[in-house]
CSV table of C-alpha atoms in Angstrom, one decimal:
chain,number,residue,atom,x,y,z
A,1,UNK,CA,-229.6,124.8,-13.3
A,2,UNK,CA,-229.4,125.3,-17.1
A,3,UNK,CA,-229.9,122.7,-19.9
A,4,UNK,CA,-226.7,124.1,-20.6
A,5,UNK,CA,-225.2,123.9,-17.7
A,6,UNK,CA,-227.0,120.6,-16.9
A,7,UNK,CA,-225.2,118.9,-19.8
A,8,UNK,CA,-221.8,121.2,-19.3
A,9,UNK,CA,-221.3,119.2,-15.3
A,10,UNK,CA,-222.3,116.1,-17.2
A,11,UNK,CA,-220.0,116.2,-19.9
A,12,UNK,CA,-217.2,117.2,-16.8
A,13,UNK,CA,-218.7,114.1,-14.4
A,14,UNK,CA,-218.8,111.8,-17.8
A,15,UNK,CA,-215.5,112.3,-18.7
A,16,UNK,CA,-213.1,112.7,-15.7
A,17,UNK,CA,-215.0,109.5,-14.3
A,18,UNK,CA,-214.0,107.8,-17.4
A,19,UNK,CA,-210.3,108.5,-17.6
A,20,UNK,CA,-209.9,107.4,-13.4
A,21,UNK,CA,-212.2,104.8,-13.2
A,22,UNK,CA,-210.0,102.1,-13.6
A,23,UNK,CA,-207.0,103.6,-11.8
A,24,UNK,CA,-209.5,104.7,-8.9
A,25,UNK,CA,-211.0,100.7,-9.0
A,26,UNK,CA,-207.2,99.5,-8.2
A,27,UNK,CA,-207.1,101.9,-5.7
A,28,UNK,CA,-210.2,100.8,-4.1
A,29,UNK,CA,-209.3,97.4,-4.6
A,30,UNK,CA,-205.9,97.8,-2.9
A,31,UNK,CA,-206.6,100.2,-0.7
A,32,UNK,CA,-208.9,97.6,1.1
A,33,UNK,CA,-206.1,94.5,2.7
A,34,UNK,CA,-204.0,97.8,3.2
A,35,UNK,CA,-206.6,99.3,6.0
A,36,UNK,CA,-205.8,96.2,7.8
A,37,UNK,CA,-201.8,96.5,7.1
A,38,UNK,CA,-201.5,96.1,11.2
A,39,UNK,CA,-203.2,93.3,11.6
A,40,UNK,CA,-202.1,91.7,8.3
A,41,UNK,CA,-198.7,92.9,8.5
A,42,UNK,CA,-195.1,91.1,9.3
A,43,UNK,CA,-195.8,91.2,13.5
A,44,UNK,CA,-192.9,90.1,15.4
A,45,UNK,CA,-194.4,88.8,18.7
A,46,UNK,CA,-193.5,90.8,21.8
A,47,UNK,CA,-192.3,89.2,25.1
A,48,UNK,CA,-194.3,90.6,28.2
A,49,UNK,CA,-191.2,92.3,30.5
A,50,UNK,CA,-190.8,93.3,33.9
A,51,UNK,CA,-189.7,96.9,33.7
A,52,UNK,CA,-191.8,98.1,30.6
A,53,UNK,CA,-190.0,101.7,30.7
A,54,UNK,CA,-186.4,100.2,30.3
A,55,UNK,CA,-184.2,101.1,27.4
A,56,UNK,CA,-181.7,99.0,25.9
A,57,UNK,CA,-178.6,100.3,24.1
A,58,UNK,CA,-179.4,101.1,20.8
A,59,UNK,CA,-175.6,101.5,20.0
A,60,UNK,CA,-175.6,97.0,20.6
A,61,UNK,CA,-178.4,96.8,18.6
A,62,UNK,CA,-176.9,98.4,15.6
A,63,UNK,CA,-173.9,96.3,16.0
A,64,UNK,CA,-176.3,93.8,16.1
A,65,UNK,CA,-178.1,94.5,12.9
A,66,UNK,CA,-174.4,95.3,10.9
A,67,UNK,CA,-172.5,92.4,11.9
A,68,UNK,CA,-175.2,90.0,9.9
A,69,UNK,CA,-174.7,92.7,7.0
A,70,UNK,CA,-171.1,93.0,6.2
A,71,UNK,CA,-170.2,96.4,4.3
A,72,UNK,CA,-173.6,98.1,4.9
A,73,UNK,CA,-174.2,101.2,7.1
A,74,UNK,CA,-177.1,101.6,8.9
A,75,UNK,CA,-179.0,104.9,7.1
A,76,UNK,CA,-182.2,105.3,10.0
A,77,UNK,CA,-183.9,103.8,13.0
A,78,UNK,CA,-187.4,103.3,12.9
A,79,UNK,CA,-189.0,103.2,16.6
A,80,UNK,CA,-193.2,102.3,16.2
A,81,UNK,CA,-196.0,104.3,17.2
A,82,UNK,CA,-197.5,101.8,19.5
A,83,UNK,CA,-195.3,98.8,20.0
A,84,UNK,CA,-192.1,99.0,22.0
A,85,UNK,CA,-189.8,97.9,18.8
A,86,UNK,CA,-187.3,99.6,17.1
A,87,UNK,CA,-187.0,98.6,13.2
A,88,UNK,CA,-182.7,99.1,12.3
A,89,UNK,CA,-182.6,99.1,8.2
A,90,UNK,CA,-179.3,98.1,6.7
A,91,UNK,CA,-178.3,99.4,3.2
A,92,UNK,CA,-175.6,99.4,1.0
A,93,UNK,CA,-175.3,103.1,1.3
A,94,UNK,CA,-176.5,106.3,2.9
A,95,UNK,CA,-178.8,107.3,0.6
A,96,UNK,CA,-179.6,103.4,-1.1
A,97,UNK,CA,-183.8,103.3,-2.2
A,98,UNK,CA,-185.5,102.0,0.8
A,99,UNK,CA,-186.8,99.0,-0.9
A,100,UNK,CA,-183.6,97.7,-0.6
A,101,UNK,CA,-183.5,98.0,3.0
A,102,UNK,CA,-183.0,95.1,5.2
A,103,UNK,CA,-184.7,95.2,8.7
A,104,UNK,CA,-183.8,93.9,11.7
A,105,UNK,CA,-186.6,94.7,14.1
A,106,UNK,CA,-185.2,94.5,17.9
A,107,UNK,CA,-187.1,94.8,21.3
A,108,UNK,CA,-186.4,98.3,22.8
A,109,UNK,CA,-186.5,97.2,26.7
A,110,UNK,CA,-184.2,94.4,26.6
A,111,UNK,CA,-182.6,94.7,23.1
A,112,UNK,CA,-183.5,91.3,22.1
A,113,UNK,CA,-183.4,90.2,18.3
A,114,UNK,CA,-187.4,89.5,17.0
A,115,UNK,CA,-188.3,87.1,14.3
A,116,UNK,CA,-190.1,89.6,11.9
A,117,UNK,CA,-190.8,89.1,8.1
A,118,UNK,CA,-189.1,91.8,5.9
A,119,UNK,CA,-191.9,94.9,5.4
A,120,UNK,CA,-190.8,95.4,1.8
A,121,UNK,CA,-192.3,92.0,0.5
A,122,UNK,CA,-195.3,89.6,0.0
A,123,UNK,CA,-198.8,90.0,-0.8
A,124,UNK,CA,-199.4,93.6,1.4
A,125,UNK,CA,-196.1,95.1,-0.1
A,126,UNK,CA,-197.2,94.5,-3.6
A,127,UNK,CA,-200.5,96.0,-2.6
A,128,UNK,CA,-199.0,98.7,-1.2
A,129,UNK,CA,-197.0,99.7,-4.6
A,130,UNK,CA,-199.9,99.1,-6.6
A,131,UNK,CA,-202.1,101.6,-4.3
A,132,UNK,CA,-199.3,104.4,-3.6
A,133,UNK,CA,-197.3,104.2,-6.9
A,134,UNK,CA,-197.6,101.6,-9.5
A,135,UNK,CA,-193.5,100.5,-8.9
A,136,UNK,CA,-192.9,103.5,-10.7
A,137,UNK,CA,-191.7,105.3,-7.7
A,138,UNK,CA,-192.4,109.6,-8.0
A,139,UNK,CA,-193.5,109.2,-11.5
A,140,UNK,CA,-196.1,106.9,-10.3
A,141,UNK,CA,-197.0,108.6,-7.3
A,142,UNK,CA,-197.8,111.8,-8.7
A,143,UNK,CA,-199.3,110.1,-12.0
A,144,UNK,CA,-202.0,108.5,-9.2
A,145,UNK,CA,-202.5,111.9,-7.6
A,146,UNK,CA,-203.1,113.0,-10.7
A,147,UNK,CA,-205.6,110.4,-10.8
A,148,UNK,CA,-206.7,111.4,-7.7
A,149,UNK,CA,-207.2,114.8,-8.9
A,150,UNK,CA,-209.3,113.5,-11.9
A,151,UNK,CA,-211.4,111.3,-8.8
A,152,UNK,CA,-212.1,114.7,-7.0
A,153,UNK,CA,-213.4,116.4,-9.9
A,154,UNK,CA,-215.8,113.7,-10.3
A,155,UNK,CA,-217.0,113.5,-6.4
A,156,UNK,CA,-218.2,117.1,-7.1
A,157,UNK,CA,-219.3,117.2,-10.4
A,158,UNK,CA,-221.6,113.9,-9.2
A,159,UNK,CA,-222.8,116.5,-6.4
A,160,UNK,CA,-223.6,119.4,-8.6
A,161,UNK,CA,-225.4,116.8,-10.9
A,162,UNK,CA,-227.4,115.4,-7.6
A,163,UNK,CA,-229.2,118.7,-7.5
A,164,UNK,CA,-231.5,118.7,-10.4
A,165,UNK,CA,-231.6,114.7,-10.3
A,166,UNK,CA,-233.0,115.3,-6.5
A,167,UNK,CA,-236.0,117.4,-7.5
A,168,UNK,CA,-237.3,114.9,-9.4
A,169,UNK,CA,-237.6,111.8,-6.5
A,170,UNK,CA,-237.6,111.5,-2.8
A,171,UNK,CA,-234.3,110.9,-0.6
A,172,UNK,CA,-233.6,107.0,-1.4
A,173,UNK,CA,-236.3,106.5,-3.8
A,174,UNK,CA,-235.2,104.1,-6.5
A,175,UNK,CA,-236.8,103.3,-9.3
A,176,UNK,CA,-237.0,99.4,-10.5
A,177,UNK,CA,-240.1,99.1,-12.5
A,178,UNK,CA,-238.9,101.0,-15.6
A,179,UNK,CA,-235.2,99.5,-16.8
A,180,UNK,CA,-232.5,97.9,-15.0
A,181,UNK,CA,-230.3,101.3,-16.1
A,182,UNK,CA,-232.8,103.1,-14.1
A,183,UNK,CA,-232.6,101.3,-11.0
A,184,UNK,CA,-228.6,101.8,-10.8
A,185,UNK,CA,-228.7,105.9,-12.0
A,186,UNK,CA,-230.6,105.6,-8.7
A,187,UNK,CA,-228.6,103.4,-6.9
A,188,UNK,CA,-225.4,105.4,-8.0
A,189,UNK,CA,-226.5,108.8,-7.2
A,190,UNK,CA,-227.9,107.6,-3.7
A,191,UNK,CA,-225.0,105.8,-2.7
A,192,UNK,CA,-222.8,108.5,-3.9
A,193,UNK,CA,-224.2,111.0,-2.3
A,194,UNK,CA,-224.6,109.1,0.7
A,195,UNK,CA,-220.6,108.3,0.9
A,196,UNK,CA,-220.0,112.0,-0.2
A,197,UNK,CA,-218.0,113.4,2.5
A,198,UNK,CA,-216.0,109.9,3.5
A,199,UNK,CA,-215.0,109.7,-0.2
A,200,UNK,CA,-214.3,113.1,-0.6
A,201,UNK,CA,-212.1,113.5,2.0
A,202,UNK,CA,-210.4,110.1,1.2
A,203,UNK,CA,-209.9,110.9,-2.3
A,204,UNK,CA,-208.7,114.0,-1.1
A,205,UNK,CA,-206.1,113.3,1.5
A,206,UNK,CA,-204.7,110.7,-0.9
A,207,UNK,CA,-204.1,113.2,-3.6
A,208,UNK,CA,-201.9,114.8,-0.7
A,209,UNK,CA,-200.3,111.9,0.2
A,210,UNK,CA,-199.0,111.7,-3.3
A,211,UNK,CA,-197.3,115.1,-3.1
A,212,UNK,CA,-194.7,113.6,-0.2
A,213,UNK,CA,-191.8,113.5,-2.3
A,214,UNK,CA,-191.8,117.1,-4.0
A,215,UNK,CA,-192.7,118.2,0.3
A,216,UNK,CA,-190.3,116.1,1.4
A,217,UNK,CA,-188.1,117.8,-1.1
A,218,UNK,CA,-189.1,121.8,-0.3
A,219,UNK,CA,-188.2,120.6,3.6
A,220,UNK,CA,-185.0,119.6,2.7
A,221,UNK,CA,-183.6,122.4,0.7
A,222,UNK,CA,-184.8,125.2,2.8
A,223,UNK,CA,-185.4,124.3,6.4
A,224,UNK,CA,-182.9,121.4,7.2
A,225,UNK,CA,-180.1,123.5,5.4
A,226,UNK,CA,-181.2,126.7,7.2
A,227,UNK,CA,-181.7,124.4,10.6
A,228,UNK,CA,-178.1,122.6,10.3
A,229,UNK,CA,-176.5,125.6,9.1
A,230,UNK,CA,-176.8,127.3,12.6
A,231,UNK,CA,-173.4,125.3,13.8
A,232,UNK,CA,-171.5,126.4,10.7
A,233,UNK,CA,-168.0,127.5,11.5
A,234,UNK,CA,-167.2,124.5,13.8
A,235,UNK,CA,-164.2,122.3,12.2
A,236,UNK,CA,-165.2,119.4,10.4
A,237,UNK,CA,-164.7,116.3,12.8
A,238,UNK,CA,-164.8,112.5,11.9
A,239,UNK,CA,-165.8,111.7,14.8
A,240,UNK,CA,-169.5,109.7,15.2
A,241,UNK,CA,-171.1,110.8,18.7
A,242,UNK,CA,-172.9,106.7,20.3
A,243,UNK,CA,-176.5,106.8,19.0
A,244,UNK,CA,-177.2,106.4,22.3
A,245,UNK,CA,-176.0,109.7,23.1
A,246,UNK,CA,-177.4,111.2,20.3
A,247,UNK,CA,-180.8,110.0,21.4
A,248,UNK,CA,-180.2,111.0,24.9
A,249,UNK,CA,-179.8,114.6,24.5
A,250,UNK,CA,-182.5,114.8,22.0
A,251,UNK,CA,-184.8,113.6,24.7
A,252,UNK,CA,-183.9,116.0,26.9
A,253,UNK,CA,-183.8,118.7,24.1
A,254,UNK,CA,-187.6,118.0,23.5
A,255,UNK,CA,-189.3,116.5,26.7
A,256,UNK,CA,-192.9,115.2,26.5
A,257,UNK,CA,-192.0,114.1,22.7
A,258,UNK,CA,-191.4,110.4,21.0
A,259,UNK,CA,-188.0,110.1,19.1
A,260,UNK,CA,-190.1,108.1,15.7
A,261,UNK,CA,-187.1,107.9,13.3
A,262,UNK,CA,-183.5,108.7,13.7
A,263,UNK,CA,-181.7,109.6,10.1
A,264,UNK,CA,-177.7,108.8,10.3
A,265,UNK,CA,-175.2,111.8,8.8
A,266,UNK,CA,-175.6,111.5,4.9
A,267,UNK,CA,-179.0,110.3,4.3
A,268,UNK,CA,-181.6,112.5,2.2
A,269,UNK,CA,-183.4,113.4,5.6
A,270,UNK,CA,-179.9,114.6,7.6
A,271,UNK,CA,-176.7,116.3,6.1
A,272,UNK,CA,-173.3,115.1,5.7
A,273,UNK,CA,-172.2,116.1,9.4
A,274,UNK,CA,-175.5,116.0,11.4
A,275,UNK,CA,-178.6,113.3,12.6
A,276,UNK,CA,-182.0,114.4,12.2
A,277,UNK,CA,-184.2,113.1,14.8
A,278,UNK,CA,-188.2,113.2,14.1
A,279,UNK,CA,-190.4,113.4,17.4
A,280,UNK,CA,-194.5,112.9,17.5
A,281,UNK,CA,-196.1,114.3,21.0
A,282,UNK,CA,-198.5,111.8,22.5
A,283,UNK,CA,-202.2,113.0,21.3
A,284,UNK,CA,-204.3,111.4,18.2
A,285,UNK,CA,-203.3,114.3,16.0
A,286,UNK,CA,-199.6,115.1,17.6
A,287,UNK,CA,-198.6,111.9,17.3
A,288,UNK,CA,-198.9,112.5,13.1
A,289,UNK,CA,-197.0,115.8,13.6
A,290,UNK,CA,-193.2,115.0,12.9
A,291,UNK,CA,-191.1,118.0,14.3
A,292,UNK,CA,-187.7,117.6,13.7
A,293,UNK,CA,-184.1,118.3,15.2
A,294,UNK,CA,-181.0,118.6,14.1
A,295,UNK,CA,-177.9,116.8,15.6
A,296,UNK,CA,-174.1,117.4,15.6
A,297,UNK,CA,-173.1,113.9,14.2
A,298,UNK,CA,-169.7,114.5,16.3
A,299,UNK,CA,-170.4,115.9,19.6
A,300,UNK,CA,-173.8,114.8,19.8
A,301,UNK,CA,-175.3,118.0,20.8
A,302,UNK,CA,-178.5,119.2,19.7
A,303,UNK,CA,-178.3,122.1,17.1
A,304,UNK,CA,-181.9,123.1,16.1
A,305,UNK,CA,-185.5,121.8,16.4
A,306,UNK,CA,-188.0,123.7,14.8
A,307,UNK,CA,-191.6,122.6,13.6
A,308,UNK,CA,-192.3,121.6,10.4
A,309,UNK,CA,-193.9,124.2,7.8
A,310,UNK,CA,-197.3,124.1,7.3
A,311,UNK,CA,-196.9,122.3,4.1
A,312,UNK,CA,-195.8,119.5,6.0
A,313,UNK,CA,-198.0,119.4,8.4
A,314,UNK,CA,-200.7,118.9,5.8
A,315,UNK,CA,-199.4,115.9,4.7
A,316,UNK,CA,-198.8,114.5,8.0
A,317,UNK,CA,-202.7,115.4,9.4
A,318,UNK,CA,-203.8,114.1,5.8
A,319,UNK,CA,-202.2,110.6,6.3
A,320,UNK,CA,-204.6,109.3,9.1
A,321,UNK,CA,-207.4,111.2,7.3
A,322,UNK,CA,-206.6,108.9,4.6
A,323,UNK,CA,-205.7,105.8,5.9
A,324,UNK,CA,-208.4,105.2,9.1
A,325,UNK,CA,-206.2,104.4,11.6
A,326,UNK,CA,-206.6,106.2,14.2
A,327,UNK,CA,-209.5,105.3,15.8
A,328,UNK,CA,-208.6,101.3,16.8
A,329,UNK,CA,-210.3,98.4,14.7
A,330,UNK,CA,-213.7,99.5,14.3
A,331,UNK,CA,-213.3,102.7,12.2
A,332,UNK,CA,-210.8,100.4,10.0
A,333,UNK,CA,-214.0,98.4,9.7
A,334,UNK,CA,-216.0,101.1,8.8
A,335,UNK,CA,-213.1,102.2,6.1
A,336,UNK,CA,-213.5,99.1,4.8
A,337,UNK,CA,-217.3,99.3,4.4
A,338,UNK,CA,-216.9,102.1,3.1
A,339,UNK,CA,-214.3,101.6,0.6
A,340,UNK,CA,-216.3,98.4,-1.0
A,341,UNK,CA,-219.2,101.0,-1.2
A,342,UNK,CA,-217.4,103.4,-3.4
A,343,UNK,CA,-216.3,100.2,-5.8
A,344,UNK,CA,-220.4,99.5,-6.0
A,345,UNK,CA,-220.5,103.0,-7.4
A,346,UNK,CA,-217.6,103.3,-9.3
A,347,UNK,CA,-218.7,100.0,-11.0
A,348,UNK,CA,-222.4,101.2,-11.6
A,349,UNK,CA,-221.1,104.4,-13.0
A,350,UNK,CA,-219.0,102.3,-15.4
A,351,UNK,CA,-222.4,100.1,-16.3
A,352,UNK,CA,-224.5,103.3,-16.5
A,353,UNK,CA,-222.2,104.7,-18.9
A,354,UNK,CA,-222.2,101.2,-21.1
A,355,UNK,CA,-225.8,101.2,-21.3
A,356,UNK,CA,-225.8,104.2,-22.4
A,357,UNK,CA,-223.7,104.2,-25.3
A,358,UNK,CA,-225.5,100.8,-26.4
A,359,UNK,CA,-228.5,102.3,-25.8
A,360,UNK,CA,-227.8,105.2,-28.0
A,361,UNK,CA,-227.8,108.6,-26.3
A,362,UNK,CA,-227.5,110.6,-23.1
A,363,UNK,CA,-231.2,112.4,-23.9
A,364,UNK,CA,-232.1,108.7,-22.9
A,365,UNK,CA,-231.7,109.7,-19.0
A,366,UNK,CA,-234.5,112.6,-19.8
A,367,UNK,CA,-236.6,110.6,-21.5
A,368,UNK,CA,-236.8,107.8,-19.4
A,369,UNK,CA,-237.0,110.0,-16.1
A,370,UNK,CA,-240.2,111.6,-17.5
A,371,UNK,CA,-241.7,108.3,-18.5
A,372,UNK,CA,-241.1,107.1,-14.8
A,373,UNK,CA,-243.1,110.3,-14.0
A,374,UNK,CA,-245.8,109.7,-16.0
A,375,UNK,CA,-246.4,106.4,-15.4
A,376,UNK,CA,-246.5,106.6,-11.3
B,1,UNK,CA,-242.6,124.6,-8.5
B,2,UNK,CA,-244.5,123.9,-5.3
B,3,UNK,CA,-243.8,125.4,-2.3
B,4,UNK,CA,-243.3,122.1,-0.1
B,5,UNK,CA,-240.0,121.2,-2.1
B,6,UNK,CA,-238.2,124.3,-1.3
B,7,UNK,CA,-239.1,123.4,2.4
B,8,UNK,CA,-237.8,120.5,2.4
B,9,UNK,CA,-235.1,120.7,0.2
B,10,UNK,CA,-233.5,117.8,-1.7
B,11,UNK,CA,-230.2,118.4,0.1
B,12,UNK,CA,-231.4,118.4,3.8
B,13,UNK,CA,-230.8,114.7,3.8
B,14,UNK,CA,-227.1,115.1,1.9
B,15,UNK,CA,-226.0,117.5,4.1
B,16,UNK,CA,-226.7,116.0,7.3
B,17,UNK,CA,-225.1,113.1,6.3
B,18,UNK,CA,-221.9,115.1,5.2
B,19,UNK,CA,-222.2,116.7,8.6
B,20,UNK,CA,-222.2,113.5,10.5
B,21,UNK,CA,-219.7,112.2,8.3
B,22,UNK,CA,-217.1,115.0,8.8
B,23,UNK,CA,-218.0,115.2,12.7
B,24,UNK,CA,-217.2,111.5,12.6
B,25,UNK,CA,-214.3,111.8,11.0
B,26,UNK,CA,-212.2,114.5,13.2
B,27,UNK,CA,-213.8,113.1,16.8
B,28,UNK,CA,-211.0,110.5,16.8
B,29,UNK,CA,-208.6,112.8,15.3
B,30,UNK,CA,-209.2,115.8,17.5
B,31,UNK,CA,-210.7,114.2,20.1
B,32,UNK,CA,-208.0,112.2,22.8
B,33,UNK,CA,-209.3,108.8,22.9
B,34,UNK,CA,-212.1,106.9,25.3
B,35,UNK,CA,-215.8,108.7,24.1
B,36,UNK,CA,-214.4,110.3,21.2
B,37,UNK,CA,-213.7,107.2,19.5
B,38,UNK,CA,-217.2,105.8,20.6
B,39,UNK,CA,-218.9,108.8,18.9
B,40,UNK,CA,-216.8,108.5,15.6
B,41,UNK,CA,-217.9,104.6,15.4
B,42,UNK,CA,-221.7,106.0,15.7
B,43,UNK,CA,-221.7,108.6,13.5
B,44,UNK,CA,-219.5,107.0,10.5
B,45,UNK,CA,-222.0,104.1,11.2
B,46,UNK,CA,-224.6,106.2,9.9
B,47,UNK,CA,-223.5,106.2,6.2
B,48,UNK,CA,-222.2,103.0,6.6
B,49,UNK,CA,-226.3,102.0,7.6
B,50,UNK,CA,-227.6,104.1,4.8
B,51,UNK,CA,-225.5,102.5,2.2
B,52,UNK,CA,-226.3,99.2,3.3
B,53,UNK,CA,-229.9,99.7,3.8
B,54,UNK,CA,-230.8,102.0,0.5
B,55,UNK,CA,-228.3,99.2,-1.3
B,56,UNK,CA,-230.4,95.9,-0.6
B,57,UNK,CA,-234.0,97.6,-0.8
B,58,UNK,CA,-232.4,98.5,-4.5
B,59,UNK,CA,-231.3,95.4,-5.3
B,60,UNK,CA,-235.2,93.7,-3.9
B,61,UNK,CA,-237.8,93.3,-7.0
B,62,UNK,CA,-240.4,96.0,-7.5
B,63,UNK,CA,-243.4,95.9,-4.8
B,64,UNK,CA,-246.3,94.1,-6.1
B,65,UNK,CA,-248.3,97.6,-7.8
């Protein structure tokens, strides 16, 4: 590489490191009680059951879950990827922000009531805002993938700058005997590069994550319009097919899937006069693949179901990518590890950089590089 | 520059590890359970092991010269 280009990528590393490094610290910082959101999380505690493939009625349940919330509608069901609960939100309205939801979380085999703690507060929901939007809601969420963005730049401006720092020492040689700086420029670019790919990938997928709302949005105004519009021309009826119904012929609609989520008529993820049911297949990867199908909210008959565009799909395969979760306890261990490995660099490449400014100039990395040389 | 150092390149180390890393990653993804997950544990143990081990002999004084 060039001098020029030499100081060109660190002038690029320098500076998007700068602006992120604090935002990317609270991410760090957050992200880590959130890889164990399972195990830390409100967990209602499950009776064992006879007949483990029996199905309650989902209709008494959300009678259930209403008649403790007088004038509130119930806007989705929320079934879990690996217990047998279904999670019945009430809200004031249809299309009320889902941090004012109030769950009732309900055993699907016998339709029994669970004591759970409400998801959307205490010490992991706070974390949670922090790490995904800073309570700030879209704004925030994209204005920490914009972060994100910053973060990436600085992952591969780090690697371009490994190169030439490379030539000069051996994989893992770190020099002490020189200046404390010295020691952790060679701390930092070994653990960085070392964590490369995980932290890459993580930064990555995060950035993603953050687009959800403006996907979420593109869904919504092309295919769930073009997907409900193919029962257009029936009358308008008031009448509400049972849920149970509803979630019947789904089932049969799409066999070897998992109904996930159920959206009632009139939330952001249905329309006015149908359900939209979200089914996961059974694999690793399918389970994180929502494919959706429309519902006629008064004869309960299944309209459409189509797979998501690939726009979608990206978010939903970059989720697990991003969180660690799919590989049981251990790989949330090693996220963890992980995770406090990139705070031990981002928090040497925010020393580095004040010991360089106090010590007056980035030729100071040449100079002292070449002194190490000569003096071995 | 000498001849050895373009031989053994500065990133042969880097990229194996990026190459275990990303094989780690999509085992338990694409892989359906049982050995896959196994394998992911092993091979994102292996930057997990580096970090650990490069991280503590940085931290130890400087040999006795």
């Amino acid at each position: 590489m060039t001098a020029r280009g030499l100081r060109w990528w660190s002038w690029i590393h320098r500076w998007s490191s700068l602006i992120c490094t604090i935002f990317a610290l609270l991410l760090c910082l957050t992200g880590l009680p959130l890889i164990f959101h399972e195990e830390l999380g409100p967990n209602p505690a499950i009776d064992e059951v006879a007949g483990p493939g029996g199905r309650a009625s989902v209709d008494r349940m959300i009678a259930e879950a209403l008649a403790g919330r007088p004038g509130e509608v119930v806007p989705y069901l929320f079934y879990d990827r690996d217990k047998p609960i279904l999670k019945i939100p009430t809200a004031a309205s249809m299309t009320s922000a889902p941090d004012t939801f109030f769950y009732k979380v309900f055993d699907i085999r016998t339709g029994k009531a669970l004591a759970a703690d409400q998801p959307n507060e205490g010490f992991l929901y706070i974390m949670l805002r922090l790490h995904a939007d800073l309570f700030a809601g879209t704004k925030g969420m994209l204005f920490l993938g914009g972060m994100g963005l910053l973060l990436t730049l600085s992952i591969v401006s780090g690697m371009v700058l490994y190169g030439p720092f490379a030539r000069r020492l051996r994989f893992g040689e770190i020099r002490k005997r020189h200046s404390n700086r010295l020691r952790w420029l060679d701390l930092h670019n070994l653990l960085g590069i070392i964590t490369l790919a995980w932290f890459g990938i993580v930064t990555l997928t995060g950035v993603i994550n953050t687009l959800a709302a403006p996907i979420e949005l593109m869904w919504q105004s092309n295919q769930l319009l073009e997907m409900a519009a193919q029962n257009r021309g029936k009358a308008p009826d008031d009448r509400k097919a049972p849920v149970d119904l509803v979630l019947a012929n789904v089932r049969a609609a799409v066999p070897g899937m998992t109904v996930m989520t159920l959206a009632f008529p009139g939330t952001p993820f249905s329309t006015p006069t149908h359900y939209a049911a979200f089914l996961t297949g059974d694999t690793p990867l399918t389970s994180r693949i929502l494919k959706p199908a429309i519902i006629d909210a008064a004869s309960g008959e299944v309209v459409a179901v189509r797979d998501m565009p690939w726009y979608a799909t990206a978010l939903f395969v970059s989720q697990p990518l991003h969180f660690g979760d799919y590989g049981g306890l251990p790989l949330k261990i090693i996220w963890a590890l992980l995770d406090i490995v990139t705070i031990i660099i981002l928090i040497s490449g925010l020393y580095l950089w004040l010991a360089k400014s106090r010590a007056g100039g980035a030729r100071l990395d040449l100079v002292e590089t070449a002194s190490a040389k000569a003096a071995r | 520059m000498n001849t050895g150092r373009t031989r053994n390149s500065p990133w042969a180390i880097p990229a194996l590890l990026a190459l275990v890393t990303l094989f780690g990653l999509l085992a338990a993804l694409v892989g359906e359970g049982g050995i896959w997950w196994a394998l992911s544990w092993a091979a994102l143990a292996v930057p997990c092991a580096c970090s650990a081990y490069y991280f503590v002999r940085g931290l130890l004084p400087p040999d006795k010269p």
